[in-house]
Structure formats: C-alpha cells, structure tokens
PDB file of C-alpha atoms in Angstrom:
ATOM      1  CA  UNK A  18      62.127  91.774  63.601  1.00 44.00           C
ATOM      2  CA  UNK A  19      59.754  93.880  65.769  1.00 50.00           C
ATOM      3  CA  UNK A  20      61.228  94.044  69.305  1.00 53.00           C
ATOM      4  CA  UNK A  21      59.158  92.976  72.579  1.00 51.00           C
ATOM      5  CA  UNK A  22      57.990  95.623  74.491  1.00 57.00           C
ATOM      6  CA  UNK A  23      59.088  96.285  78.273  1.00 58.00           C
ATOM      7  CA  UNK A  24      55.951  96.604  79.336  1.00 62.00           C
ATOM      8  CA  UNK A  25      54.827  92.963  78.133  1.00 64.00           C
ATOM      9  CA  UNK A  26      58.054  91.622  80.042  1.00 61.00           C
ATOM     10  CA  UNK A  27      57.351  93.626  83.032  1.00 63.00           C
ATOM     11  CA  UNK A  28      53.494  92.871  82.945  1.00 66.00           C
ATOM     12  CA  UNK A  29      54.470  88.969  82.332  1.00 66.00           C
ATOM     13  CA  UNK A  30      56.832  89.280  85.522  1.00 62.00           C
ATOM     14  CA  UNK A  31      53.805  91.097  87.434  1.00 68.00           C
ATOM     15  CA  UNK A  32      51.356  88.361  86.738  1.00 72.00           C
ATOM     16  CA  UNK A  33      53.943  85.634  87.637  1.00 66.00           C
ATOM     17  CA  UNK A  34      54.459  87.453  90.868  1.00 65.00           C
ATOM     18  CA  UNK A  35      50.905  87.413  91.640  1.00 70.00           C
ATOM     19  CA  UNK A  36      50.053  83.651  90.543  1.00 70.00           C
ATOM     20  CA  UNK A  37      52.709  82.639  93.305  1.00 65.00           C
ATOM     21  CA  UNK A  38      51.489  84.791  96.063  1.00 67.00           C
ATOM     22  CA  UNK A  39      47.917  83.440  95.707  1.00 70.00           C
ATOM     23  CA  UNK A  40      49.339  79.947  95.464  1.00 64.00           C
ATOM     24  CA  UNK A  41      50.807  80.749  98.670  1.00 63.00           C
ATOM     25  CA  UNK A  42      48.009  82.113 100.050  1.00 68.00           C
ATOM     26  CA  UNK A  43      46.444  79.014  99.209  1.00 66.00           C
ATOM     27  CA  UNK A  44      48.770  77.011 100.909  1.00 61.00           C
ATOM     28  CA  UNK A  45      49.620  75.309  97.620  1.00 53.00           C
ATOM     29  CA  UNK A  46      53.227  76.796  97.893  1.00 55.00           C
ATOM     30  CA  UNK A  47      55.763  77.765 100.367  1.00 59.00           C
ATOM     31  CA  UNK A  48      58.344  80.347  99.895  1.00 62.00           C
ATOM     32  CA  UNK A  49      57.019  82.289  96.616  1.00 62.00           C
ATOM     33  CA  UNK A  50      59.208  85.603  97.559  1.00 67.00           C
ATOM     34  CA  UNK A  51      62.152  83.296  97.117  1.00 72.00           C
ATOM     35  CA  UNK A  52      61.030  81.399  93.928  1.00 73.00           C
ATOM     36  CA  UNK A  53      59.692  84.700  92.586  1.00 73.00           C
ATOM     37  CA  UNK A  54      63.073  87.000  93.012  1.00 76.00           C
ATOM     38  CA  UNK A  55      65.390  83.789  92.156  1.00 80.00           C
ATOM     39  CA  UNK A  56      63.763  83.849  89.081  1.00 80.00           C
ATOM     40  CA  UNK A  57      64.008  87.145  88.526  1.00 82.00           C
ATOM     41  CA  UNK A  58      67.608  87.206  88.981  1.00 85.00           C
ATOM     42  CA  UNK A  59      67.821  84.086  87.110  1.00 87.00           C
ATOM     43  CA  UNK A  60      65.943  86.033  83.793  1.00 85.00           C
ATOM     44  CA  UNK A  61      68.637  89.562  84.465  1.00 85.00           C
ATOM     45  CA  UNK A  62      71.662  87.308  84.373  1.00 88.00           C
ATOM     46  CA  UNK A  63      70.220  85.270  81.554  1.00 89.00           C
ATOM     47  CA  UNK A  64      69.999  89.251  79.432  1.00 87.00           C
ATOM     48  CA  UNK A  65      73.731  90.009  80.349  1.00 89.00           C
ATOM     49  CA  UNK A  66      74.494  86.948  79.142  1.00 91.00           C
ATOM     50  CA  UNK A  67      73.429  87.264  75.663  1.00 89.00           C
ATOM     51  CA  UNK A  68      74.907  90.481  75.725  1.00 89.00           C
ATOM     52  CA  UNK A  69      77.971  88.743  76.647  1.00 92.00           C
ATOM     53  CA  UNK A  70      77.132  86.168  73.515  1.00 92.00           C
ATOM     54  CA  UNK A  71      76.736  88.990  71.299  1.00 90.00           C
ATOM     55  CA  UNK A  72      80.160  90.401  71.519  1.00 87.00           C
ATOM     56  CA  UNK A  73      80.640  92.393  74.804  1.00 90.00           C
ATOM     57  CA  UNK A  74      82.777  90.780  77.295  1.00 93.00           C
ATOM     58  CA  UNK A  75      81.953  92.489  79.960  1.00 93.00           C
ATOM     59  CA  UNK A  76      78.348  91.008  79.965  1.00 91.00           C
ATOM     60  CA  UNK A  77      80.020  88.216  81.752  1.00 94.00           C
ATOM     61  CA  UNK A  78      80.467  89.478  84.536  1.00 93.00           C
ATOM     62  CA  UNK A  79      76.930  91.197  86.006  1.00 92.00           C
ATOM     63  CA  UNK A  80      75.326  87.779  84.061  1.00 92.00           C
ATOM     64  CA  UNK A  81      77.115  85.351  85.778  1.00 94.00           C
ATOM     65  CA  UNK A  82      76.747  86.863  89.512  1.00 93.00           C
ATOM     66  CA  UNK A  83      72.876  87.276  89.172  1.00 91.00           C
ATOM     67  CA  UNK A  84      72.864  84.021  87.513  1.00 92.00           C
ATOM     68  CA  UNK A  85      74.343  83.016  91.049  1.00 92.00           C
ATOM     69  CA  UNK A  86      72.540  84.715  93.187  1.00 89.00           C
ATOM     70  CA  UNK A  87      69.470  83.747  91.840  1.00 88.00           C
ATOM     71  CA  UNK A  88      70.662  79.858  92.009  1.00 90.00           C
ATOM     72  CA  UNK A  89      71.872  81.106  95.259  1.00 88.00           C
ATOM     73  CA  UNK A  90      68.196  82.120  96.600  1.00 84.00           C
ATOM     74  CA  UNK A  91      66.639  78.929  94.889  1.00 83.00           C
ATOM     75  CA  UNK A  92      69.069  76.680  96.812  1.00 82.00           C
ATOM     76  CA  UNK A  93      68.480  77.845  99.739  1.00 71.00           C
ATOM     77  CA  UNK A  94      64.460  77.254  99.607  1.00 71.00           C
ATOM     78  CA  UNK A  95      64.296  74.041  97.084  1.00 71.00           C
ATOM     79  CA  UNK A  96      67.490  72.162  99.032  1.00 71.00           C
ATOM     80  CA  UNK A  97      67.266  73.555 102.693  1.00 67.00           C
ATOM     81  CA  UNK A  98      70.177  72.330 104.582  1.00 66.00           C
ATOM     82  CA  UNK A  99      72.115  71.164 101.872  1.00 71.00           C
ATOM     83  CA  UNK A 100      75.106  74.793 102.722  1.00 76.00           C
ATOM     84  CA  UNK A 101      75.951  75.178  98.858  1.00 83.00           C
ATOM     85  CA  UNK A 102      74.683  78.464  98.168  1.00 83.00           C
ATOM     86  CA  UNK A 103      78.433  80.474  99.356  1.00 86.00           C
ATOM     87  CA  UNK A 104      79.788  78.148  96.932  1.00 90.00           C
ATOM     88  CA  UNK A 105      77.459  78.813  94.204  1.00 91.00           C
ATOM     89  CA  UNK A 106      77.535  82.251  94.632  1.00 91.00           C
ATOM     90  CA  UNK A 107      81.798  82.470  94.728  1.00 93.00           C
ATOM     91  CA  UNK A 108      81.569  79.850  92.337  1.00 94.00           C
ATOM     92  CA  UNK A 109      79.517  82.120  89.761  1.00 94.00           C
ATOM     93  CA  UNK A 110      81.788  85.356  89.952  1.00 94.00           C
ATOM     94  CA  UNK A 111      84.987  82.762  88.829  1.00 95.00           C
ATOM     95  CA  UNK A 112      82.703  81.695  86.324  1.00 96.00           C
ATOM     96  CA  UNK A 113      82.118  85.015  85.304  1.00 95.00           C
ATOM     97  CA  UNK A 114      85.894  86.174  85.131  1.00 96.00           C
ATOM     98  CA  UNK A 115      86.726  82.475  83.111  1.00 96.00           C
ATOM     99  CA  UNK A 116      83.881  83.442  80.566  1.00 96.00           C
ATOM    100  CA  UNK A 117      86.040  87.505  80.334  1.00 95.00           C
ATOM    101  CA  UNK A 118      89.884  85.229  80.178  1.00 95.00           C
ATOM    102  CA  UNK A 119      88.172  83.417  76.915  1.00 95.00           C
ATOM    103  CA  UNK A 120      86.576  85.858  75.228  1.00 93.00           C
ATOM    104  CA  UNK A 121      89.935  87.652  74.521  1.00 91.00           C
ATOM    105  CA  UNK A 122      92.850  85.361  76.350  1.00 91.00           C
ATOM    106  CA  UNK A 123      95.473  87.776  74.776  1.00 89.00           C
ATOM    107  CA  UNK A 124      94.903  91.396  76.457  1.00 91.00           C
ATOM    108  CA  UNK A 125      92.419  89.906  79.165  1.00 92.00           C
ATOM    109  CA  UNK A 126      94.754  87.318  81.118  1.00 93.00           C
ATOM    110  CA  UNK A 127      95.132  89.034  84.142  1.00 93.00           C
ATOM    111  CA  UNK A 128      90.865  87.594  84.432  1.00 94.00           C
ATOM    112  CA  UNK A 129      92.595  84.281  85.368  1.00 95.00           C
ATOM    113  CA  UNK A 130      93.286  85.946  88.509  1.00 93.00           C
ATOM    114  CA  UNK A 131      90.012  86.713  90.329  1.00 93.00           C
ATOM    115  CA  UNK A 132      88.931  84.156  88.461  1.00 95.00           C
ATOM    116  CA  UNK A 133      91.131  81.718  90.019  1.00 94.00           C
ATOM    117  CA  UNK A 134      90.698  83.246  93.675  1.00 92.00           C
ATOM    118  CA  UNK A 135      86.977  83.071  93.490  1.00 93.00           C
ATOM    119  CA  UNK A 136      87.402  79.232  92.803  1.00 94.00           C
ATOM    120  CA  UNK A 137      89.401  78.471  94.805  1.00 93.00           C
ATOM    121  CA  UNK A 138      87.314  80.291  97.586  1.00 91.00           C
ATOM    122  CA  UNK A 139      84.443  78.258  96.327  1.00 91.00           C
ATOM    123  CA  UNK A 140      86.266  75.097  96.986  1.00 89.00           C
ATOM    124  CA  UNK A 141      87.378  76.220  99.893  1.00 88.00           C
ATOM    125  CA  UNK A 142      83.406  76.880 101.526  1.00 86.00           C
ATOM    126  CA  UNK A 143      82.962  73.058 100.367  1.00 83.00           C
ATOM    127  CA  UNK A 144      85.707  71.478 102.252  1.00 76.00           C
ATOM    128  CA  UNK A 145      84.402  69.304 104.942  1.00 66.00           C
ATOM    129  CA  UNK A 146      84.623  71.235 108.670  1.00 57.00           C
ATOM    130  CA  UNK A 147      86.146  67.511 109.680  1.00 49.00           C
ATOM    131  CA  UNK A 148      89.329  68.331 107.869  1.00 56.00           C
ATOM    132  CA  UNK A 149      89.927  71.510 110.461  1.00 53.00           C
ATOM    133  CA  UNK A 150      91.658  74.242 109.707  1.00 52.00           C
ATOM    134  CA  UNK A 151      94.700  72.394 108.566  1.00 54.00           C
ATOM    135  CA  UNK A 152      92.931  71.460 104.973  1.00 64.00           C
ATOM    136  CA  UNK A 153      90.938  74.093 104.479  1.00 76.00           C
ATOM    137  CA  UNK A 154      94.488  76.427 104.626  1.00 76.00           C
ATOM    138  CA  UNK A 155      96.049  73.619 102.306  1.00 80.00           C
ATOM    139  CA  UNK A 156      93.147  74.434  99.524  1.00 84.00           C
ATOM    140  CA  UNK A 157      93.340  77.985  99.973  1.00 87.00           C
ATOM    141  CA  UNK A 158      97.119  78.433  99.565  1.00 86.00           C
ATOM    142  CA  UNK A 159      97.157  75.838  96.801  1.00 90.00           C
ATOM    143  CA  UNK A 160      94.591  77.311  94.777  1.00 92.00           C
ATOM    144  CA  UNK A 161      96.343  80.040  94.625  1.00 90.00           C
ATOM    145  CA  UNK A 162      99.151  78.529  93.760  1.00 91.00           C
ATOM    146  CA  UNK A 163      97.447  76.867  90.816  1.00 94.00           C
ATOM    147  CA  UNK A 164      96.073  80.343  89.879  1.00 94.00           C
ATOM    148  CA  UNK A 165      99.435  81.744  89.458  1.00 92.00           C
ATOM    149  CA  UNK A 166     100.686  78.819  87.771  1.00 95.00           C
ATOM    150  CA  UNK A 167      97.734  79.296  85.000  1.00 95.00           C
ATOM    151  CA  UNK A 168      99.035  83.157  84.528  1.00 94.00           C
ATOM    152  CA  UNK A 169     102.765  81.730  83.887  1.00 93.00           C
ATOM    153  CA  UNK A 170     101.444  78.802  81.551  1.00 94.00           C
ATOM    154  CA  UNK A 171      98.618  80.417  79.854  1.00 93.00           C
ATOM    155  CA  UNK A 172      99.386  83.991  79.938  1.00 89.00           C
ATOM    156  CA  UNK A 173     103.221  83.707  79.183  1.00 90.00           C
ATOM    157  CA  UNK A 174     104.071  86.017  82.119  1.00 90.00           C
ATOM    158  CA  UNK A 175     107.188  84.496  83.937  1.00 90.00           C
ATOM    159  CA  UNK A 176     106.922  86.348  86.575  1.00 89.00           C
ATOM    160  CA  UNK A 177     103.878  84.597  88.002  1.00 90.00           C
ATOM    161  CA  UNK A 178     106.243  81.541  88.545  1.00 91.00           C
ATOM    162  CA  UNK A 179     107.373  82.787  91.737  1.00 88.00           C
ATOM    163  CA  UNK A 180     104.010  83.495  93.761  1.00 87.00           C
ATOM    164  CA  UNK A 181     103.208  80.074  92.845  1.00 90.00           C
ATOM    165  CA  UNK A 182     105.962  77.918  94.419  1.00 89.00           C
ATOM    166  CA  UNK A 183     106.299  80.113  97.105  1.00 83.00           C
ATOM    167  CA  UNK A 184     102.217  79.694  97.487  1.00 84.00           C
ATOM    168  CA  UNK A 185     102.678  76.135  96.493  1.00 87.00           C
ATOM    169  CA  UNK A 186     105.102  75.649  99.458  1.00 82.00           C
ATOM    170  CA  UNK A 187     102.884  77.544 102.242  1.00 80.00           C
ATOM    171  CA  UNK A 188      99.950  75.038 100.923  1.00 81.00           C
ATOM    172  CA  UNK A 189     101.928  71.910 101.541  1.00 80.00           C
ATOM    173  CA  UNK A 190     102.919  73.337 105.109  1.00 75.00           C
ATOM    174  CA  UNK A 191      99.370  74.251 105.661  1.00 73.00           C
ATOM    175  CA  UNK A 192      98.281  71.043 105.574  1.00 71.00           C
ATOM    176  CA  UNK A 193     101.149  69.600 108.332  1.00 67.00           C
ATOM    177  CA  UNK A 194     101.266  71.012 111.664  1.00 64.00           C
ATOM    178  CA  UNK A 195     104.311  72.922 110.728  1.00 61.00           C
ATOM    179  CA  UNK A 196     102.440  75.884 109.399  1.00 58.00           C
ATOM    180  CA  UNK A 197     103.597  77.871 112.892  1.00 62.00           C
ATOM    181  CA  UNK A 198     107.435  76.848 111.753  1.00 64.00           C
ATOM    182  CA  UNK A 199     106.482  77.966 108.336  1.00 61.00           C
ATOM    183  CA  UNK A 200     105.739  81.358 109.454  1.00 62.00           C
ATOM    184  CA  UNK A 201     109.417  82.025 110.921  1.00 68.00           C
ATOM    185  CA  UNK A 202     110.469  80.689 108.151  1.00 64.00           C
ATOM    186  CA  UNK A 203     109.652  83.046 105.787  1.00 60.00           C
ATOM    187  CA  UNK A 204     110.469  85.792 108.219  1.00 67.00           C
ATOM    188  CA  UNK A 205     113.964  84.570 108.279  1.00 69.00           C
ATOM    189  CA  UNK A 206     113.982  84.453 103.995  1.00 62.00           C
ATOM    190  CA  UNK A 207     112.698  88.256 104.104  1.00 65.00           C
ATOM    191  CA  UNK A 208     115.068  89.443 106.507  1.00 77.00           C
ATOM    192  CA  UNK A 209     117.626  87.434 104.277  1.00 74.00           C
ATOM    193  CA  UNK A 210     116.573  88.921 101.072  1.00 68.00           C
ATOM    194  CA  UNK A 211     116.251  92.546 102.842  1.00 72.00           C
ATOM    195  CA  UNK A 212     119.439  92.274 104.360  1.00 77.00           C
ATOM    196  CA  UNK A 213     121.182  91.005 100.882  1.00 71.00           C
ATOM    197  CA  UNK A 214     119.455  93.915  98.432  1.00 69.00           C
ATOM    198  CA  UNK A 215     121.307  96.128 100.413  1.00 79.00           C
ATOM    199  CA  UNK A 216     124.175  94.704 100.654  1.00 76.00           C
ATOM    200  CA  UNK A 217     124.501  94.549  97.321  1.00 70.00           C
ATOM    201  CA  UNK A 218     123.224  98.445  97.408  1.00 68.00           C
ATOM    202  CA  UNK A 219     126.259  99.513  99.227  1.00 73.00           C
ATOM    203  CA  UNK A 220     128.256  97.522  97.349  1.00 72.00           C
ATOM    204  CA  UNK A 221     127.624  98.609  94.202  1.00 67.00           C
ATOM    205  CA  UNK A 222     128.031 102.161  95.357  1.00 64.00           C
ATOM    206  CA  UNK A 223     131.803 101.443  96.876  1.00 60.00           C
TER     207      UNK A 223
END
C-alpha cells in the first residue's frame, strides 16, 4: 500500500485553512481561527491515537490531550457560555492515562493514579459554584479516595488502602462544617504516631 504523502496532507490542511478565512471574510462564518486549529488538533490527536491502536501505549497520552484541546477550542466557539472546556480538557488527560492502565494493567497500574486525579479534577470544575466550597472539597478528597481504592482493588497493592480511608474520611468532613476540627484532628494523630515510632525506637534500643 503506497503511503500518502505529507505534502498532500499539509496542502489539504492549507486549502482548508484558506476556504474558512474567505468564508469569514465573507461574513458567512465567525470564528474560523478557532474551527481551523480545533481541527487541527482534533486530526494530531486522531494520528497518536492510531499509533496508540497499533501497539504503542504511549500514543495515548499526546492523542488524548490534543484530542482535548482541540474539543476544548471548539467548545468554546460552537457552545459559548456553556464553561465545559476545563473539564474537557482535565477530562481528556484521565482519559489518556485510563487508555495507558488498559493497554498493559499488569506493569502499568500506577496510570490509575493521574488518571484518577485528572477525573476527579474534571468533576470537580463541573460542580455547581451553589454547592460552595464545602462540596467542591467533598469531590476532591473523595475522588481521591476512590483513586486509591482502584490501586488496592485493581492493582493488588495493599498499601493504597490507607490513603484512601484516610482521604475517604477528610471527604466526608469536607462536606460538614467540621473540616476546621478535621484539621486538628489529624495534627493530633501525627503528633500521636510521631510521638509513638519513637517510643517504640527507644524502646527497642533499651
């Protein structure tokens, strides 16, 4: 199979480029930089995606974000105050880092975890402003939670149990007023543990 030449693709984009200006220009279309560029980055993500399908994981990772930030650019000109494009955007890289986790779930787990951060940060950008910053704290810190919950389930690594109820925990607090109380709280459990580990230092060494 003969392979397409660069120069066709690049002369294709050229010509695409300059239909939209002159609609423009015409007054037939409004914003043509950002339909032109949002495509663009729409048709580069689109490559490192098949070279994601074809076997390289990493592929994933530039396709996905320039997959977003071209939906990011289109959003903001085809849905004008609609505010989605920060969670399109975050939304894409934990797309990106899902797509890495399950193309190799034994040696890549530790994907789940900016992959799980950047969704949760998504969510986060949707919450509604009327829920203050009481819910938006409760969807941060339980996201995370969940995140390190995936890592103990999926991955097999126990050790992940503990950021999650302890991030669990904070997320319930955040969304009570207690979240000040909270913070002494775990103050008091760290000077607890501190003052225990060496305790049991000294101990050990009598």
């Amino acid at each position: 199979m003969r392979r397409i030449d660069p120069r066709i693709i690049v002369g294709a984009l050229l010509i695409v480029g300059g239909v939209l200006m002159l609609l423009q220009t015409m007054g037939l279309l409004e914003n043509v930089s950002d339909l032109f560029f949002g495509g663009i980055f729409l048709i580069a993500g689109a490559a490192f995606l098949y070279v994601f399908a074809t076997g390289s994981w990493w592929g994933a990772i530039p396709g996905c974000i320039l997959l977003g930030l071209g939906a990011t650019i289109l959003s903001d000109s085809l849905l004008p105050g609609t505010d989605i494009g920060g969670a399109i955007f975050l939304g894409s890289i934990g797309l990106a880092f899902w797509l890495v986790y399950l193309s190799g779930r034994a040696e890549r787990w530790w994907a789940i975890i900016p992959a799980g951060v950047m969704t949760t940060l998504a969510g986060v950008t949707l919450v509604p402003e009327s829920f203050g910053g009481f819910g938006t704290g409760g969807v941060f810190f339980l996201g995370l939670a969940a995140t390190f919950l995936l890592v103990a389930l999926l991955a097999g690594q126990r050790w992940a149990y503990y950021p999650a109820a302890a991030l669990g925990v904070m997320g319930v607090l955040a969304t009570t007023p207690y979240l000040e109380f909270a913070n002494y709280l775990w103050a008091a459990v760290l000077i607890a543990v501190g003052g225990f580990l060496i305790f049991r230092f000294f101990q050990t060494r009598s």
